[in-house]
Short mmCIF file of C-alpha atoms in Angstrom, two decimals:
data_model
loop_
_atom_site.label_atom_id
_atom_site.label_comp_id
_atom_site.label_asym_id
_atom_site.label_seq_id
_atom_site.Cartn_x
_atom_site.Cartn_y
_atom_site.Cartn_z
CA UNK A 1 0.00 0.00 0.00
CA UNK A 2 0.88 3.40 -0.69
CA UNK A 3 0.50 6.73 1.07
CA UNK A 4 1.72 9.86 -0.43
CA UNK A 5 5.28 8.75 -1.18
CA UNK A 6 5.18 5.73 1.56
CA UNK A 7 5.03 2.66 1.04
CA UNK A 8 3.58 0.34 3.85
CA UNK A 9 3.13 -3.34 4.24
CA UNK A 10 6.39 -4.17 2.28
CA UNK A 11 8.41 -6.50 5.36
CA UNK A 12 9.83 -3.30 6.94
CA UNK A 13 7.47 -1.66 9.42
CA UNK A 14 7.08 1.85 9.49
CA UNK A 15 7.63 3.85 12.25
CA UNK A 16 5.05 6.37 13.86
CA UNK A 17 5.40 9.44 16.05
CA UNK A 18 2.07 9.57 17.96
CA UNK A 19 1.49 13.97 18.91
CA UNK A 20 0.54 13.77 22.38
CA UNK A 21 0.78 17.45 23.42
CA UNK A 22 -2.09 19.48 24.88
CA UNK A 23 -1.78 23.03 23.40
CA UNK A 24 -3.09 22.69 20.04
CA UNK A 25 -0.28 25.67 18.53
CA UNK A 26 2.38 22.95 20.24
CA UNK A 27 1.25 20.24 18.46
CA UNK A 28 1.61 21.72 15.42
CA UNK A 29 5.19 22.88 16.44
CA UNK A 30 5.75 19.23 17.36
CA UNK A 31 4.61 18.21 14.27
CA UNK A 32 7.43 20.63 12.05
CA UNK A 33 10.17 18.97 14.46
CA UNK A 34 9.72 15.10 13.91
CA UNK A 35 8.19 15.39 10.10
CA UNK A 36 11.82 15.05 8.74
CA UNK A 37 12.26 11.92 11.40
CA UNK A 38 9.31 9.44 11.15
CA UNK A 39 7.19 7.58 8.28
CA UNK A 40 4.00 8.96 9.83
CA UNK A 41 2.79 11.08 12.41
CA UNK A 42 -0.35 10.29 14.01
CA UNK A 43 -2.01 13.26 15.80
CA UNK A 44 -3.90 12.26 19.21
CA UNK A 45 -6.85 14.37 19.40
CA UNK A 46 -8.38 13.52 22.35
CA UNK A 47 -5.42 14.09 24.09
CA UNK A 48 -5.32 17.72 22.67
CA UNK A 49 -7.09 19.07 25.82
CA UNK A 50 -6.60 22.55 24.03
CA UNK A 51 -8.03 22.23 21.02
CA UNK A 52 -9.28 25.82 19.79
CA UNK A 53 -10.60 24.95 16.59
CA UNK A 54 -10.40 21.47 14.69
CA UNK A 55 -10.36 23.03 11.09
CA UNK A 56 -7.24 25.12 12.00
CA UNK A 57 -5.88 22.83 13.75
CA UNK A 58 -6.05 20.06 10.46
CA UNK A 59 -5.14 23.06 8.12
CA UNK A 60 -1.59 24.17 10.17
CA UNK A 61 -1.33 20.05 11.03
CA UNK A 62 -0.68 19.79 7.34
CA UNK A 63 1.43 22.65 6.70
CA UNK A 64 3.54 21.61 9.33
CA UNK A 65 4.27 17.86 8.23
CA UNK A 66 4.89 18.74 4.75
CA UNK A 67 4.15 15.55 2.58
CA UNK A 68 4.56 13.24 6.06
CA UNK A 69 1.58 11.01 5.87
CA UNK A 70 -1.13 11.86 8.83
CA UNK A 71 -2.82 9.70 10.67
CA UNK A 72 -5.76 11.20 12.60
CA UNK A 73 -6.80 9.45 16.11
CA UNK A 74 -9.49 10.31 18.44
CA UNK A 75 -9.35 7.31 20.62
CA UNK A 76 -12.49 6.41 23.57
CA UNK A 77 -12.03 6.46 27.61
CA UNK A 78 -13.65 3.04 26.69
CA UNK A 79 -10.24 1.60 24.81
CA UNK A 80 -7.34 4.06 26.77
CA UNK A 81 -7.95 7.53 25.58
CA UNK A 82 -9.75 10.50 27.00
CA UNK A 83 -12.10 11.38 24.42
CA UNK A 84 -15.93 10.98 26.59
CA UNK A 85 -18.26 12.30 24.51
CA UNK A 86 -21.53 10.87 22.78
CA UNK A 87 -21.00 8.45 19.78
CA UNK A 88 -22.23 10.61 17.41
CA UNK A 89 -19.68 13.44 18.13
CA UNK A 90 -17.17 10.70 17.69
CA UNK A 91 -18.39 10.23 14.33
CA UNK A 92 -18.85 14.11 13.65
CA UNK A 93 -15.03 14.24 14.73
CA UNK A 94 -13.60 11.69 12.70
CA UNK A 95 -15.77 12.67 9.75
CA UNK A 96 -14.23 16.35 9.73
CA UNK A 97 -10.42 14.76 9.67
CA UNK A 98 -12.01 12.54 7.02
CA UNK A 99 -12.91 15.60 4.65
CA UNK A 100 -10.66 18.24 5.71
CA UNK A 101 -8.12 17.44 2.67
CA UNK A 102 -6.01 17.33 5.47
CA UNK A 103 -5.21 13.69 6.84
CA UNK A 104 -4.38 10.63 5.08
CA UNK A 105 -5.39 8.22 7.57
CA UNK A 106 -8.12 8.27 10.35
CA UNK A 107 -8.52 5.72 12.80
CA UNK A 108 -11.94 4.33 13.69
CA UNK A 109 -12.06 2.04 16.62
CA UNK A 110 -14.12 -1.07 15.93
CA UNK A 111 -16.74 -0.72 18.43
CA UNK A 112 -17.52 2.53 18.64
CA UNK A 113 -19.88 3.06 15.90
CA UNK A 114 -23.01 0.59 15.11
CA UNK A 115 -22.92 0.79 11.13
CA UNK A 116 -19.05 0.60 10.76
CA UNK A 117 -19.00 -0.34 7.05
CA UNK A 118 -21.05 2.52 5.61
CA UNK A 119 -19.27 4.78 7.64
CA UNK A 120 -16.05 3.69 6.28
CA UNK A 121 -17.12 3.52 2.83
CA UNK A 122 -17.52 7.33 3.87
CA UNK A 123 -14.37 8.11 4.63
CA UNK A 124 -12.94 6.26 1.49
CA UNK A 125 -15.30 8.10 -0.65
CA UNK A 126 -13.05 11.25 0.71
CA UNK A 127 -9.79 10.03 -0.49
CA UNK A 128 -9.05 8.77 3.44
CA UNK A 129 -8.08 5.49 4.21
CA UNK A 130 -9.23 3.76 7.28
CA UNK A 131 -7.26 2.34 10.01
CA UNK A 132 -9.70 0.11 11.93
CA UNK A 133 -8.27 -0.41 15.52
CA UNK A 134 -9.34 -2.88 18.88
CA UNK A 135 -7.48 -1.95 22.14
CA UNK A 136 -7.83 -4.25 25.20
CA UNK A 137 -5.47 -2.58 28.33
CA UNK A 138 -6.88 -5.29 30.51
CA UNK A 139 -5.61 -8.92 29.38
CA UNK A 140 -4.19 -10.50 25.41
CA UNK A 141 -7.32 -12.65 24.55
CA UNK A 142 -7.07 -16.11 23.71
CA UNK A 143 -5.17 -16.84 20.16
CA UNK A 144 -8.49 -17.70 18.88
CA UNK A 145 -10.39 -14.79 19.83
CA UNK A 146 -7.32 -12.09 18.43
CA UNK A 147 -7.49 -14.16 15.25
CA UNK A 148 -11.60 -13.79 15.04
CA UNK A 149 -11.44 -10.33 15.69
CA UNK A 150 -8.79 -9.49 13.30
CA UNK A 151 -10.65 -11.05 10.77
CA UNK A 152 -14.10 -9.57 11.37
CA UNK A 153 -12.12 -6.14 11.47
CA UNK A 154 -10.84 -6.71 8.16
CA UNK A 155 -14.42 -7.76 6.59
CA UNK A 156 -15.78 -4.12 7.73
CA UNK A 157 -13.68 -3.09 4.38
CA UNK A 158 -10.94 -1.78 6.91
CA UNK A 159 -7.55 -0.33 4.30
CA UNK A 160 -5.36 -1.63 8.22
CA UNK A 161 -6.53 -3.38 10.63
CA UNK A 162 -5.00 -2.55 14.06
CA UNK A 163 -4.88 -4.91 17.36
CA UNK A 164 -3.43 -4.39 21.02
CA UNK A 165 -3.42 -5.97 23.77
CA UNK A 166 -2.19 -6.09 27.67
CA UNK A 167 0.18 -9.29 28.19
CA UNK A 168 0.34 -10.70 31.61
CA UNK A 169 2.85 -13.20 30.41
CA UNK A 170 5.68 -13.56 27.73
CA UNK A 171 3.60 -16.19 26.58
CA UNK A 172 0.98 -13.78 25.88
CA UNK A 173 3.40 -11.79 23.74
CA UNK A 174 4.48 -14.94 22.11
CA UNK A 175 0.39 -15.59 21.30
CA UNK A 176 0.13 -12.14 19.80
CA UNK A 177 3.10 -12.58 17.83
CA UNK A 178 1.78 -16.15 16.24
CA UNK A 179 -1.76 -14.59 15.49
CA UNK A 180 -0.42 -11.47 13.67
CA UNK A 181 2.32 -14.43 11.60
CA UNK A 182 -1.12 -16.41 10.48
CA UNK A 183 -3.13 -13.64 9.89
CA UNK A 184 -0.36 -11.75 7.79
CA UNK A 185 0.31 -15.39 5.68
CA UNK A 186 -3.23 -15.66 4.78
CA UNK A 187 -4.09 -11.94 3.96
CA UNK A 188 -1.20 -11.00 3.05
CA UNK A 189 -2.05 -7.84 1.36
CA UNK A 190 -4.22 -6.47 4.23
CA UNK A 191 -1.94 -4.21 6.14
CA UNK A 192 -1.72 -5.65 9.72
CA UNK A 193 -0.65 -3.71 12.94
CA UNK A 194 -0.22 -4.85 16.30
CA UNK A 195 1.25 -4.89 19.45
CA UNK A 196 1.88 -6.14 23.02
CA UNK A 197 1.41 -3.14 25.13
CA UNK A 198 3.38 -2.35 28.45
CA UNK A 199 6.93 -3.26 29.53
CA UNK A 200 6.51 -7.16 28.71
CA UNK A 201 5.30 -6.53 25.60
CA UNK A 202 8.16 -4.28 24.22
CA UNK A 203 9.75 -6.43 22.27
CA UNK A 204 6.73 -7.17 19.90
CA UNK A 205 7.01 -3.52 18.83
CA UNK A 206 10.51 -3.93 17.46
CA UNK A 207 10.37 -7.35 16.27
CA UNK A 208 6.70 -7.31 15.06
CA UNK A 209 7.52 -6.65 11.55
CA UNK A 210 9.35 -10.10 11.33
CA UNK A 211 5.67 -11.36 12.20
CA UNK A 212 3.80 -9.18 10.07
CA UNK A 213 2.81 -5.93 11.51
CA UNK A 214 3.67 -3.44 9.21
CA UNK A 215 3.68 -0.33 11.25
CA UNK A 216 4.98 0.66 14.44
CA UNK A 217 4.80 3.24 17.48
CA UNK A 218 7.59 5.12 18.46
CA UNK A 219 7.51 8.11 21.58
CA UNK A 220 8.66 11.72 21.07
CA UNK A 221 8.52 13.14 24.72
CA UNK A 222 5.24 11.58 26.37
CA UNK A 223 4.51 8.12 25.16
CA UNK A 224 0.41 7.71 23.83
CA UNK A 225 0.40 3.79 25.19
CA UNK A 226 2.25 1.65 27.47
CA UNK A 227 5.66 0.33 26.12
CA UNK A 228 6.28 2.74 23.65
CA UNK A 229 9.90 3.11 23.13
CA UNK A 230 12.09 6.78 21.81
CA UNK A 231 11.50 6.95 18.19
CA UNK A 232 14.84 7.08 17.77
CA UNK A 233 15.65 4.25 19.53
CA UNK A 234 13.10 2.19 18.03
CA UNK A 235 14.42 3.22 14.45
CA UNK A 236 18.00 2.03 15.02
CA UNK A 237 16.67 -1.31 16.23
CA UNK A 238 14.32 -1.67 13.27
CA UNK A 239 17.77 -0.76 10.85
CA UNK A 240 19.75 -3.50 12.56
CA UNK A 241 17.16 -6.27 12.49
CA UNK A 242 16.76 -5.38 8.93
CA UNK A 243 19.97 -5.38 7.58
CA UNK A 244 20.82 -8.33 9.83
CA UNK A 245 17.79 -10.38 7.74
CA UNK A 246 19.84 -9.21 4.65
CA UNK A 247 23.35 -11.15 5.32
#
């Protein structure tokens, strides 16, 4: 898959800088900074507690990344984030990023909205793509039920499908790791993310790429979700493993 001049889903994941900051004028001054140092930068709106105006926001978001793919988030106190409102501003919000001209990606969690399929039909009749997402903080599901919802996630007409999960044990991470492997063998061509969240589950965002997950999350200041390690960091690690796989 391709996104402006990125190209995603091709054995190397991608790395992404996730804009926590509160001030909506900082974000935007966050966003010039890392736009030269990450594959995409995904802006976390709920998290932008001083959000003046959405549309100005988008509009100076854009000018600020340059041709850096964005990936607009507005994730639910329901899976980690602090957005609270009613389901229909949810959609109203995402909608907006959707047709703003602004954003290349938005991310729609995958139980937030009862008619999920028209609504992303929606957003790809605006030129978005869709990046449908499940976040469970509390426990990694059996392998059965990751595999069931990755699938069902995938048949909403999702462009990615997105998946992470708390471990409690490195077997956990090791059953996260063997459900994103079978799901990426058999759909190979649906771009996969996903993660093992928290300290046990770090390695799975370095290594996850060997599995199948095609993009990754990588801090700038504040980390958006447990485990995330420095951008920087977590590009030099992704640069060894790869060239390593090349010998």
């Amino acid at each position: 898959m391709k996104i402006r001049n990125l190209e995603i889903n091709n054995g190397v994941p991608t790395v992404c800088i996730p804009l926590t900051d509160t001030v909506q004028e900082e974000m935007v001054e966050h966003a010039g900074h890392v736009t030269q140092e990450t594959d995409i930068i995904e802006w976390r709106i709920d998290l932008c507690t001083g959000l003046k105006d959405l549309g100005q926001a988008l509009s100076d978001l854009r000018g600020a990344a340059s041709d850096t793919p964005l990936l607009a988030t507005l994730r639910t106190e329901m899976e980690g984030g602090g957005f609270r409102g009613s389901s229909s501003e949810y959609r109203d919000i995402i909608m907006q990023c959707a047709s703003s001209s602004c954003v290349d990606l938005v991310d729609v969690e995958y139980r937030a909205l009862p008619d999920l399929k028209a609504f992303l039909k929606a957003i790809k009749d605006n030129g978005v793509r869709s990046v449908v997402s499940h976040h469970d903080f509390s426990e990694t599901p059996d392998e059965k039920e990751m595999y069931s919802i990755l699938e069902e996630m995938a048949d909403t007409g999702a462009d990615i499908v997105k998946l992470a999960v708390m471990p409690r044990t490195v077997h956990d991470v090791l059953s996260l790791l063997s459900v994103t492997y079978r799901f990426h063998a058999l759909h190979p061509d649906k771009p996969l993310v996903t993660m093992s969240m928290g300290p046990l589950g770090v390695s799975s965002r370095v290594c996850g790429g060997t599995f199948g997950s095609c993009i990754t999350f990588g801090c700038d200041g504040k980390a958006s979700a447990p485990g995330q390690l420095d951008y920087r960091k977590l590009k030099e690690m992704i640069r060894i493993l790869d060239e390593a796989g090349k010998r």
